[in-house]
Short mmCIF file of C-alpha atoms and ligand atoms in Angstrom, two decimals:
data_model
loop_
_atom_site.label_atom_id
_atom_site.label_comp_id
_atom_site.label_asym_id
_atom_site.label_seq_id
_atom_site.Cartn_x
_atom_site.Cartn_y
_atom_site.Cartn_z
CA UNK P 1 -2.94 20.59 -86.68
CA UNK P 2 -2.35 21.61 -83.18
CA UNK P 3 -2.15 25.44 -82.16
CA UNK P 4 0.98 26.67 -80.69
CA UNK P 5 -0.56 27.70 -77.16
CA UNK P 6 -4.36 26.29 -76.88
CA UNK P 7 -5.43 28.88 -74.01
CA UNK P 8 -6.61 27.21 -70.57
CA UNK P 9 -10.48 27.36 -70.78
CA UNK P 10 -11.38 29.23 -67.51
CA UNK P 11 -12.20 32.69 -66.65
CA UNK P 12 -9.26 34.61 -64.97
CA UNK P 13 -8.53 38.07 -63.95
CA UNK P 14 -5.05 39.01 -62.69
CA UNK P 15 -5.56 43.13 -63.29
CA UNK P 16 -7.72 45.78 -62.79
CA UNK P 17 -9.80 45.87 -65.90
CA UNK P 18 -8.66 47.58 -68.39
CA UNK P 19 -5.10 46.47 -67.01
CA UNK P 20 -1.94 48.73 -68.24
CA UNK P 21 -1.28 47.27 -71.11
CA UNK P 22 -4.74 47.71 -72.41
CA UNK P 23 -4.74 51.23 -71.05
CA UNK P 24 -1.73 52.12 -73.11
CA UNK P 25 -3.16 50.69 -76.37
CA UNK P 26 -6.51 52.66 -75.67
CA UNK P 27 -4.85 55.81 -75.12
CA UNK P 28 -3.33 55.08 -78.76
CA UNK P 29 -6.36 54.08 -80.24
CA UNK P 30 -7.89 57.49 -79.23
CA UNK P 31 -5.40 59.15 -80.80
CA UNK P 32 -5.04 57.53 -83.89
CA UNK P 33 -8.62 55.61 -84.85
CA UNK P 34 -11.45 57.46 -85.82
CA UNK P 35 -14.00 58.29 -82.98
CA UNK P 36 -16.63 56.60 -85.01
CA UNK P 37 -15.12 53.24 -84.60
CA UNK P 38 -16.23 52.44 -81.33
CA UNK P 39 -15.58 49.18 -78.97
CA UNK P 40 -17.45 47.36 -76.41
CA UNK P 41 -14.62 46.18 -74.66
CA UNK P 42 -11.74 48.11 -73.08
CA UNK P 43 -9.06 45.72 -73.25
CA UNK P 44 -7.21 44.39 -76.26
CA UNK P 45 -6.83 40.91 -77.37
CA UNK P 46 -3.87 38.76 -77.24
CA UNK P 47 -5.05 35.68 -78.56
CA UNK P 48 -8.17 33.44 -78.46
CA UNK P 49 -9.42 29.92 -78.30
CA UNK P 50 -12.64 28.05 -78.34
CA UNK P 51 -14.65 29.70 -75.19
CA UNK P 52 -11.95 31.81 -74.02
CA UNK P 53 -10.00 35.17 -75.37
CA UNK P 54 -7.27 36.11 -73.24
CA UNK P 55 -6.42 39.99 -73.45
CA UNK P 56 -2.52 41.78 -73.47
CA UNK P 57 -2.17 41.94 -69.78
CA UNK P 58 -3.49 37.99 -69.72
CA UNK P 59 -6.68 38.46 -68.46
CA UNK P 60 -8.83 35.55 -70.01
CA UNK P 61 -12.54 36.30 -70.80
CA UNK P 62 -15.22 34.01 -71.51
CA UNK P 63 -16.58 34.62 -74.95
CA UNK P 64 -20.39 35.26 -75.36
CA UNK P 65 -20.02 37.02 -78.64
CA UNK P 66 -17.74 35.31 -81.16
CA UNK P 67 -16.54 38.50 -82.61
CA UNK P 68 -20.18 38.94 -83.21
CA UNK P 69 -21.04 35.24 -84.27
CA UNK P 70 -18.14 35.08 -86.50
CA UNK P 71 -15.97 32.65 -84.85
CA UNK P 72 -18.39 30.02 -84.22
CA UNK P 73 -15.75 27.20 -84.46
CA UNK P 74 -13.43 29.29 -82.49
CA UNK P 75 -11.03 31.98 -82.21
CA UNK P 76 -7.85 30.19 -83.69
CA UNK P 77 -9.84 26.59 -85.07
CA UNK P 78 -6.75 24.05 -85.50
CA UNK P 79 -8.28 23.23 -89.21
CA UNK P 80 -8.76 26.80 -90.09
CA UNK P 81 -5.33 27.91 -89.08
CA UNK P 82 -3.70 25.26 -90.60
CA UNK P 83 -5.43 25.74 -93.87
CA UNK P 84 -4.60 29.35 -93.95
CA UNK P 85 -0.92 28.51 -93.25
CA UNK P 86 -0.82 26.51 -95.98
CA UNK P 87 -2.49 28.36 -98.77
CA UNK P 88 -0.24 31.18 -97.68
CA UNK P 89 2.73 28.93 -99.01
CA UNK P 90 1.23 29.25 -102.16
CA UNK P 91 -0.50 32.33 -102.71
CA UNK P 92 -2.16 35.46 -101.25
CA UNK P 93 -4.30 37.09 -104.05
CA UNK P 94 -4.82 36.24 -107.76
CA UNK P 95 -7.94 38.22 -107.95
CA UNK P 96 -10.31 35.47 -109.23
CA UNK P 97 -11.54 37.36 -111.81
CA UNK P 98 -8.16 37.30 -113.55
CA UNK P 99 -6.71 33.99 -112.49
CA UNK P 100 -8.83 31.86 -110.77
CA UNK P 101 -8.14 29.04 -108.23
CA UNK P 102 -9.74 25.75 -106.86
CA UNK P 103 -10.82 26.92 -103.50
CA UNK P 104 -13.34 29.65 -104.46
CA UNK P 105 -14.74 26.85 -106.74
CA UNK P 106 -15.14 24.55 -103.92
CA UNK P 107 -16.38 26.88 -101.41
CA UNK P 108 -18.97 27.54 -103.86
CA UNK P 109 -19.79 23.70 -104.33
CA UNK P 110 -20.58 23.74 -100.46
CA UNK P 111 -22.60 26.58 -100.52
CA UNK P 112 -24.95 25.30 -103.09
CA UNK P 113 -24.82 21.77 -101.31
CA UNK P 114 -25.55 23.28 -97.98
CA UNK P 115 -28.05 26.37 -98.27
CA UNK P 116 -31.72 25.14 -98.06
CA UNK P 117 -33.42 23.86 -101.77
CA UNK P 118 -33.15 20.86 -103.59
CA UNK P 119 -33.14 23.16 -107.25
CA UNK P 120 -29.86 23.93 -109.01
CA UNK P 121 -27.88 27.08 -107.48
CA UNK P 122 -25.17 29.10 -107.86
CA UNK P 123 -22.82 31.25 -105.91
CA UNK P 124 -20.53 34.26 -105.81
CA UNK P 125 -18.09 35.32 -103.29
CA UNK P 126 -17.54 38.45 -101.68
CA UNK P 127 -15.91 40.02 -98.72
CA UNK P 128 -18.38 41.56 -96.44
CA UNK P 129 -21.75 40.73 -95.07
CA UNK P 130 -22.82 44.39 -96.45
CA UNK P 131 -21.17 43.39 -99.77
CA UNK P 132 -23.24 40.17 -100.04
CA UNK P 133 -26.29 41.91 -99.52
CA UNK P 134 -25.87 44.38 -102.21
CA UNK P 135 -25.16 41.67 -104.44
CA UNK P 136 -28.25 39.77 -103.64
CA UNK P 137 -30.16 42.80 -104.61
CA UNK P 138 -27.83 43.51 -107.59
CA UNK P 139 -28.98 39.94 -108.79
CA UNK P 140 -32.85 40.37 -107.93
CA UNK P 141 -33.09 43.53 -109.61
CA UNK P 142 -31.46 42.22 -112.72
CA UNK P 143 -33.32 39.43 -113.22
CA UNK P 144 -36.40 40.84 -112.64
CA UNK P 145 -35.87 44.15 -114.31
CA UNK P 146 -37.75 45.75 -111.40
CA UNK P 147 -36.51 48.34 -108.96
CA UNK P 148 -37.90 48.42 -105.50
CA UNK P 149 -36.40 46.36 -102.28
CA UNK P 150 -38.87 45.71 -99.36
CA UNK P 151 -37.55 45.39 -95.66
CA UNK P 152 -38.65 44.90 -92.34
CA UNK P 153 -38.83 46.92 -89.58
CA UNK P 154 -35.76 46.24 -87.24
CA UNK P 155 -33.84 44.86 -89.70
CA UNK P 156 -30.29 45.30 -89.88
CA UNK P 157 -28.13 44.88 -93.08
CA UNK P 158 -25.13 46.55 -92.95
CA UNK P 159 -23.48 50.01 -93.12
CA UNK P 160 -22.66 50.56 -96.79
CA UNK P 161 -25.17 52.96 -98.62
CA UNK P 162 -27.61 50.72 -99.78
CA UNK P 163 -27.49 48.25 -96.74
CA UNK P 164 -27.81 51.38 -94.61
CA UNK P 165 -30.97 52.64 -96.32
CA UNK P 166 -31.92 48.78 -95.68
CA UNK P 167 -31.36 48.98 -91.79
CA UNK P 168 -33.91 49.99 -89.72
CA UNK P 169 -32.28 51.53 -86.90
CA UNK P 170 -30.83 55.48 -87.18
CA UNK P 171 -28.89 55.65 -84.07
CA UNK P 172 -25.83 54.90 -84.69
CA UNK P 173 -25.79 53.31 -87.90
CA UNK P 174 -27.84 55.84 -90.29
CA UNK P 175 -27.49 59.34 -88.05
CA UNK P 176 -26.02 62.00 -90.39
CA UNK P 177 -24.81 59.55 -93.08
CA UNK P 178 -27.76 59.89 -95.57
CA UNK P 179 -28.86 60.66 -98.36
CA UNK P 180 -29.78 56.70 -98.77
CA UNK P 181 -30.34 54.54 -102.01
CA UNK P 182 -33.60 55.30 -103.26
CA UNK P 183 -36.26 52.64 -103.76
CA UNK P 184 -36.15 50.73 -100.26
CA UNK P 185 -39.53 50.37 -98.27
CA UNK P 186 -39.82 49.27 -95.22
CA UNK P 187 -42.94 47.29 -93.95
CA UNK P 188 -43.97 45.47 -90.59
CA UNK P 189 -42.71 41.93 -90.12
CA UNK P 190 -43.40 39.85 -86.99
CA UNK P 191 -42.15 40.49 -83.46
CA UNK P 192 -44.41 38.19 -80.91
CA UNK P 193 -43.50 39.96 -77.52
CA UNK P 194 -44.66 43.57 -78.98
CA UNK P 195 -47.09 43.23 -81.79
CA UNK P 196 -49.53 39.94 -80.49
CA UNK P 197 -50.04 38.61 -83.92
CA UNK P 198 -50.20 35.10 -85.08
CA UNK P 199 -47.80 34.31 -87.99
CA UNK P 200 -50.46 34.50 -90.46
CA UNK P 201 -52.00 37.80 -89.19
CA UNK P 202 -48.69 39.35 -89.49
CA UNK P 203 -47.63 38.25 -93.02
CA UNK P 204 -51.13 39.09 -93.98
CA UNK P 205 -50.21 42.74 -92.48
CA UNK P 206 -46.70 42.60 -94.05
CA UNK P 207 -48.00 41.66 -97.51
CA UNK P 208 -51.01 43.94 -97.46
CA UNK P 209 -48.50 46.86 -97.34
CA UNK P 210 -46.19 46.08 -99.90
CA UNK P 211 -49.16 45.48 -102.02
CA UNK P 212 -50.55 48.96 -100.86
CA UNK P 213 -47.38 50.92 -100.56
CA UNK P 214 -45.22 49.89 -103.31
CA UNK P 215 -46.98 47.46 -105.84
CA UNK P 216 -46.22 43.52 -106.36
CA UNK P 217 -44.88 44.36 -109.61
CA UNK P 218 -42.75 46.80 -108.76
CA UNK P 219 -40.58 45.10 -106.35
CA UNK P 220 -37.27 43.33 -106.92
CA UNK P 221 -37.02 41.34 -103.95
CA UNK P 222 -37.85 41.46 -100.44
CA UNK P 223 -34.95 40.74 -97.94
CA UNK P 224 -35.36 39.21 -94.39
CA UNK P 225 -33.15 38.08 -91.82
CA UNK P 226 -35.35 34.62 -90.91
CA UNK P 227 -33.97 35.62 -87.00
CA UNK P 228 -33.32 39.27 -86.78
CA UNK P 229 -30.28 40.05 -85.30
CA UNK P 230 -29.13 43.52 -84.42
CA UNK P 231 -32.75 44.72 -84.36
CA UNK P 232 -32.78 41.97 -81.17
CA UNK P 233 -33.10 38.35 -82.17
CA UNK P 234 -36.35 38.83 -82.97
CA UNK P 235 -37.98 35.12 -83.90
CA UNK P 236 -40.94 35.70 -86.07
CA UNK P 237 -44.34 33.87 -85.13
CA UNK P 238 -44.82 30.51 -86.49
CA UNK P 239 -46.35 30.63 -90.58
CA UNK P 240 -45.11 34.08 -90.99
CA UNK P 241 -41.77 33.34 -93.09
CA UNK P 242 -43.60 30.61 -95.20
CA UNK P 243 -46.01 33.06 -95.73
CA UNK P 244 -44.57 35.93 -97.33
CA UNK P 245 -42.23 33.33 -99.14
CA UNK P 246 -45.32 31.88 -101.00
CA UNK P 247 -46.81 35.57 -101.71
CA UNK P 248 -43.31 36.52 -103.22
CA UNK P 249 -43.51 33.31 -105.25
CA UNK P 250 -47.21 34.08 -106.46
CA UNK P 251 -46.12 37.64 -107.23
CA UNK P 252 -42.57 36.97 -109.05
CA UNK P 253 -40.71 38.55 -106.08
CA UNK P 254 -37.39 37.48 -105.16
CA UNK P 255 -37.32 36.05 -101.71
CA UNK P 256 -33.77 37.03 -100.26
CA UNK P 257 -32.85 35.42 -96.71
CA UNK P 258 -30.23 37.58 -95.18
CA UNK P 259 -28.34 34.89 -93.32
CA UNK P 260 -25.17 36.64 -92.55
CA UNK P 261 -25.87 36.49 -88.76
CA UNK P 262 -28.13 33.19 -88.74
CA UNK P 263 -25.83 31.19 -91.25
CA UNK P 264 -23.31 28.14 -90.22
CA UNK P 265 -24.74 25.98 -87.40
CA UNK P 266 -25.36 29.35 -85.33
CA UNK P 267 -29.32 28.78 -84.87
CA UNK P 268 -28.88 24.88 -84.73
CA UNK P 269 -29.57 24.36 -88.48
CA UNK P 270 -27.18 25.26 -90.96
CA UNK P 271 -29.30 27.80 -91.92
CA UNK P 272 -32.12 29.27 -89.86
CA UNK P 273 -34.69 29.02 -93.16
CA UNK P 274 -34.76 25.41 -92.20
CA UNK P 275 -36.15 25.73 -88.83
CA UNK P 276 -39.02 27.94 -90.39
CA UNK P 277 -39.53 25.21 -93.70
CA UNK P 278 -38.61 28.05 -96.05
CA UNK P 279 -36.41 27.82 -99.37
CA UNK P 280 -35.09 31.31 -100.04
CA UNK P 281 -34.62 32.35 -103.94
CA UNK P 282 -31.28 33.81 -102.61
CA UNK P 283 -28.92 33.64 -99.27
CA UNK P 284 -26.62 35.89 -98.08
CA UNK P 285 -23.95 34.67 -96.22
CA UNK P 286 -20.74 36.13 -94.08
CA UNK P 287 -19.60 36.05 -90.21
CA UNK P 288 -19.84 32.24 -89.65
CA UNK P 289 -18.70 31.13 -92.75
CA UNK P 290 -14.71 31.30 -92.70
CA UNK P 291 -13.65 30.88 -89.28
CA UNK P 292 -12.78 34.60 -88.62
CA UNK P 293 -11.51 35.48 -91.99
CA UNK P 294 -13.31 38.17 -94.17
CA UNK P 295 -15.43 36.18 -97.02
CA UNK P 296 -18.87 36.11 -97.85
CA UNK P 297 -21.11 34.73 -100.14
CA UNK P 298 -24.21 34.98 -102.25
CA UNK P 299 -26.23 31.88 -103.26
CA UNK P 300 -29.28 31.84 -105.21
CA UNK P 301 -31.60 29.95 -107.79
CA UNK P 302 -29.44 29.40 -110.88
CA UNK P 303 -31.46 31.08 -113.03
CA UNK P 304 -31.46 34.09 -111.21
CA UNK P 305 -27.73 33.88 -110.02
CA UNK P 306 -27.20 33.39 -114.07
CA UNK P 307 -29.15 36.43 -114.85
CA UNK P 308 -26.25 39.06 -114.99
CA UNK P 309 -23.85 38.27 -117.80
CA UNK P 310 -19.91 37.76 -117.51
CA UNK P 311 -17.98 40.60 -115.67
CA UNK P 312 -21.44 42.10 -114.05
CA UNK P 313 -20.41 40.67 -110.74
CA UNK P 314 -17.00 40.72 -108.28
CA UNK P 315 -14.70 42.55 -106.96
CA UNK P 316 -10.55 42.67 -106.30
CA UNK P 317 -10.90 40.88 -102.79
CA UNK P 318 -14.07 38.75 -103.53
CA UNK P 319 -13.78 34.92 -102.36
CA UNK P 320 -9.58 35.96 -101.60
CA UNK P 321 -7.75 32.92 -101.38
CA UNK P 322 -6.75 32.46 -97.84
CA UNK P 323 -10.49 33.39 -96.85
CA UNK P 324 -11.48 30.28 -98.85
CA UNK P 325 -8.79 28.04 -97.67
CA UNK P 326 -10.48 28.73 -93.86
CA UNK P 327 -14.33 28.57 -95.14
CA UNK P 328 -13.44 25.01 -96.48
CA UNK P 329 -11.85 24.13 -93.05
CA UNK P 330 -14.70 25.91 -91.12
CA UNK P 331 -16.97 23.77 -92.87
CA UNK P 332 -15.16 20.86 -92.24
CA UNK P 333 -15.07 21.50 -88.50
CA UNK P 334 -18.65 22.14 -87.99
CA UNK P 335 -18.92 18.88 -89.70
CA UNK P 336 -16.48 17.04 -87.66
CA UNK P 337 -17.18 18.41 -84.48
CA UNK P 338 -20.90 17.83 -85.13
CA UNK P 339 -21.46 21.79 -84.34
CA UNK P 340 -25.08 21.97 -85.61
CA UNK P 341 -25.88 19.63 -82.55
CA UNK P 342 -23.84 21.46 -80.46
CA UNK P 343 -25.39 24.88 -80.98
CA UNK P 344 -28.88 22.76 -80.43
CA UNK P 345 -27.73 21.85 -77.04
CA UNK P 346 -26.31 25.24 -76.17
CA UNK P 347 -29.68 26.30 -76.75
CA UNK P 348 -30.96 23.75 -74.43
CA UNK P 349 -28.71 24.92 -71.71
CA UNK P 350 -29.14 28.50 -72.16
CA UNK P 351 -32.64 28.41 -72.39
CA UNK P 352 -33.23 26.21 -69.11
CA UNK P 353 -31.22 28.57 -67.35
CA UNK P 354 -32.65 31.95 -68.56
CA UNK P 355 -36.20 30.65 -68.03
CA UNK P 356 -35.49 29.68 -64.41
CA UNK P 357 -33.98 33.30 -64.11
CA UNK P 358 -37.04 34.59 -65.63
CA UNK P 359 -39.50 33.34 -63.55
CA UNK P 360 -38.39 34.93 -60.31
CA UNK P 361 -37.13 38.44 -62.42
CA UNK P 362 -39.75 40.24 -63.66
CA UNK P 363 -37.39 42.59 -65.42
CA UNK P 364 -36.79 39.64 -68.16
CA UNK P 365 -39.58 40.14 -70.26
CA UNK P 366 -38.65 37.51 -72.81
CA UNK P 367 -36.38 35.23 -73.33
CA UNK P 368 -35.81 33.55 -76.93
CA UNK P 369 -33.72 32.84 -80.04
CA UNK P 370 -32.34 29.53 -81.60
CA UNK P 371 -29.21 27.56 -81.20
CA UNK P 372 -26.44 29.54 -79.96
CA UNK P 373 -28.27 33.03 -80.87
CA UNK P 374 -30.33 33.47 -77.53
CA UNK P 375 -31.67 36.53 -76.17
CA UNK P 376 -33.56 38.33 -73.27
CA UNK P 377 -35.36 41.69 -73.42
CA UNK P 378 -34.96 43.69 -70.48
CA UNK P 379 -38.21 45.52 -69.55
CA UNK P 380 -39.83 47.77 -66.71
CA UNK P 381 -42.09 45.39 -65.20
CA UNK P 382 -44.91 47.63 -64.28
CA UNK P 383 -45.01 48.71 -68.18
CA UNK P 384 -43.43 46.46 -70.15
CA UNK P 385 -41.36 49.45 -71.65
CA UNK P 386 -37.86 48.50 -72.84
CA UNK P 387 -35.15 49.06 -70.37
CA UNK P 388 -32.16 50.02 -72.25
CA UNK P 389 -30.30 51.49 -69.26
CA UNK P 390 -30.40 48.33 -67.05
CA UNK P 391 -29.35 46.53 -70.12
CA UNK P 392 -26.20 48.44 -70.34
CA UNK P 393 -25.63 48.34 -66.76
CA UNK P 394 -25.60 44.71 -66.37
CA UNK P 395 -23.37 44.38 -69.84
CA UNK P 396 -20.84 46.54 -68.31
CA UNK P 397 -20.80 44.69 -65.24
CA UNK P 398 -20.82 41.06 -66.49
CA UNK P 399 -17.90 42.69 -68.95
CA UNK P 400 -16.13 43.98 -65.76
CA UNK P 401 -16.05 40.78 -64.25
CA UNK P 402 -14.57 38.83 -67.17
CA UNK P 403 -17.38 38.18 -69.61
CA UNK P 404 -17.41 39.53 -73.01
CA UNK P 405 -21.38 40.34 -73.20
CA UNK P 406 -23.05 42.16 -76.27
CA UNK P 407 -26.27 43.69 -76.30
CA UNK P 408 -28.87 44.61 -79.38
CA UNK P 409 -31.75 45.58 -79.75
CA UNK P 410 -33.81 48.41 -81.67
CA UNK P 411 -34.59 50.00 -78.42
CA UNK P 412 -31.25 48.85 -76.92
CA UNK P 413 -32.65 46.26 -74.23
CA UNK P 414 -31.69 43.05 -75.35
CA UNK P 415 -28.68 41.24 -74.26
CA UNK P 416 -27.49 38.80 -76.58
CA UNK P 417 -25.72 35.46 -76.29
CA UNK P 418 -23.62 34.42 -79.30
CA UNK P 419 -21.05 31.91 -77.69
CA UNK P 420 -18.46 29.66 -79.98
CA UNK P 421 -20.17 26.86 -80.51
CA UNK P 422 -16.88 25.05 -79.26
CA UNK P 423 -17.28 26.37 -75.85
CA UNK P 424 -17.49 23.75 -73.41
CA UNK P 425 -20.55 23.87 -71.31
CA UNK P 426 -19.04 24.56 -67.66
CA UNK P 427 -17.62 27.69 -69.28
CA UNK P 428 -20.85 28.85 -70.59
CA UNK P 429 -22.67 28.22 -67.30
CA UNK P 430 -19.88 30.27 -65.63
CA UNK P 431 -20.47 32.99 -68.31
CA UNK P 432 -24.05 33.23 -68.31
CA UNK P 433 -24.13 32.90 -64.78
CA UNK P 434 -21.99 36.08 -64.22
CA UNK P 435 -24.30 37.92 -66.46
CA UNK P 436 -27.47 36.68 -64.30
CA UNK P 437 -25.46 37.69 -61.12
CA UNK P 438 -24.73 41.17 -62.84
CA UNK P 439 -28.76 41.52 -63.11
CA UNK P 440 -29.53 40.22 -59.65
CA UNK P 441 -26.99 42.50 -58.14
CA UNK P 442 -27.98 46.02 -59.87
CA UNK P 443 -31.59 45.15 -58.70
CA UNK P 444 -30.23 44.45 -55.46
CA UNK P 445 -28.50 47.77 -55.54
CA UNK P 446 -31.38 50.27 -56.77
C1 PLP O 1 -23.58 41.73 -89.79
C2 PLP O 1 -24.79 41.78 -90.88
C3 PLP O 1 -24.51 41.99 -91.79
C4 PLP O 1 -23.48 42.96 -92.44
O1 PLP O 1 -22.01 42.32 -92.36
P1 PLP O 1 -20.76 42.83 -92.20
O2 PLP O 1 -19.78 42.00 -92.81
O3 PLP O 1 -20.78 43.69 -91.17
O4 PLP O 1 -20.74 44.17 -93.72
C5 PLP O 1 -25.47 42.12 -92.77
N1 PLP O 1 -26.77 41.57 -92.17
C6 PLP O 1 -26.61 40.75 -90.94
C7 PLP O 1 -28.15 40.26 -90.94
C8 PLP O 1 -25.83 40.95 -90.30
O5 PLP O 1 -25.75 40.30 -89.05
#
């Protein structure tokens, strides 16, 4: 259960960035890979381990992104690596719909246990987050016999045709890629910094709009990220989610939690729904589920999940055996290493540093998030308007100093921190201090 080369957990840069090997690879990438597939970093990965990613020129980066909340157990978690190796020796694929295998069933059993709600549940496995969301919508429509799908402002649900329709932000996700799937309706949610509403007030606005503009009898499901991810790590005001869930239940509407980004210990709970005291009818999962292997799941009330008969759900690669083996090993890692508690320690650590910085820098308009899903929103101190240019400058500067730093937000003005849960606190501190120093330096230069 040991990796061949555990990477030293330290940031170290030996070349200009990008180094010569990365520059060569980037030239090949530009010649061979479609331009639409952009990259945040200009360096190519060689290996990764816990809080560190090493590039092909031997530079070590502090990883504050986890490949977008995927490698929460680390980039080469020993249990995951071992489990995938062992499965490789047995078989790589049979197609579960042709010849089933045990790991698929076991992952479903785990999902049924771990997701919120003590009612009987069933699951189905797929490959990407978008595919999980699509299948959550399929089962909700089949179960209710209704067409409409309701989503929130600032939502992100993926890049397939249906999930593009469900996603809010036009550039870069939707621009020029329509027409989009019909029967998707967008209503406001809860964004405390910008709407100033209590959770109750925001929920009333949300359900009144659904009632007036769509009609509850037409709605199959309301799909919500408990904490919005790409939209800006927006944490809804207390009471918002429970009120929306109650209204859905009263109207026979399936409440779907898109926990693709928030799931699997990321927010300091197994699933973010728990933080808000809600039990979704259906939960979509992916990202952190399998230590980096492509896997996604839909888990929900047994009567909803079973509404579609045999053969109605599936996909060639859904629940691939290597990915299922990885998921079982990742779940064991979350449990054995106490990573739910670890995410809470990361929350305390990051919030303390970021709030201290916000006290003397009015450009930090908000510090928010839960667990190891923390963000700062950068604004013009005079007006409170989003400052995307500053955000991009800070992120670029931090990257050039060896810290993988991501941004997000409808307005592009959110720095988001998604470290692996296995990162050491000193290394995390070094990463976050580099980002904060970048912010301070840009202020000094202006
Ligand atoms: C990333 C993400 C998706 C899409 O997942 P893919 O695996 O990229 O298809 C859907 N919903 C949320 C909340 C996400 O963060």
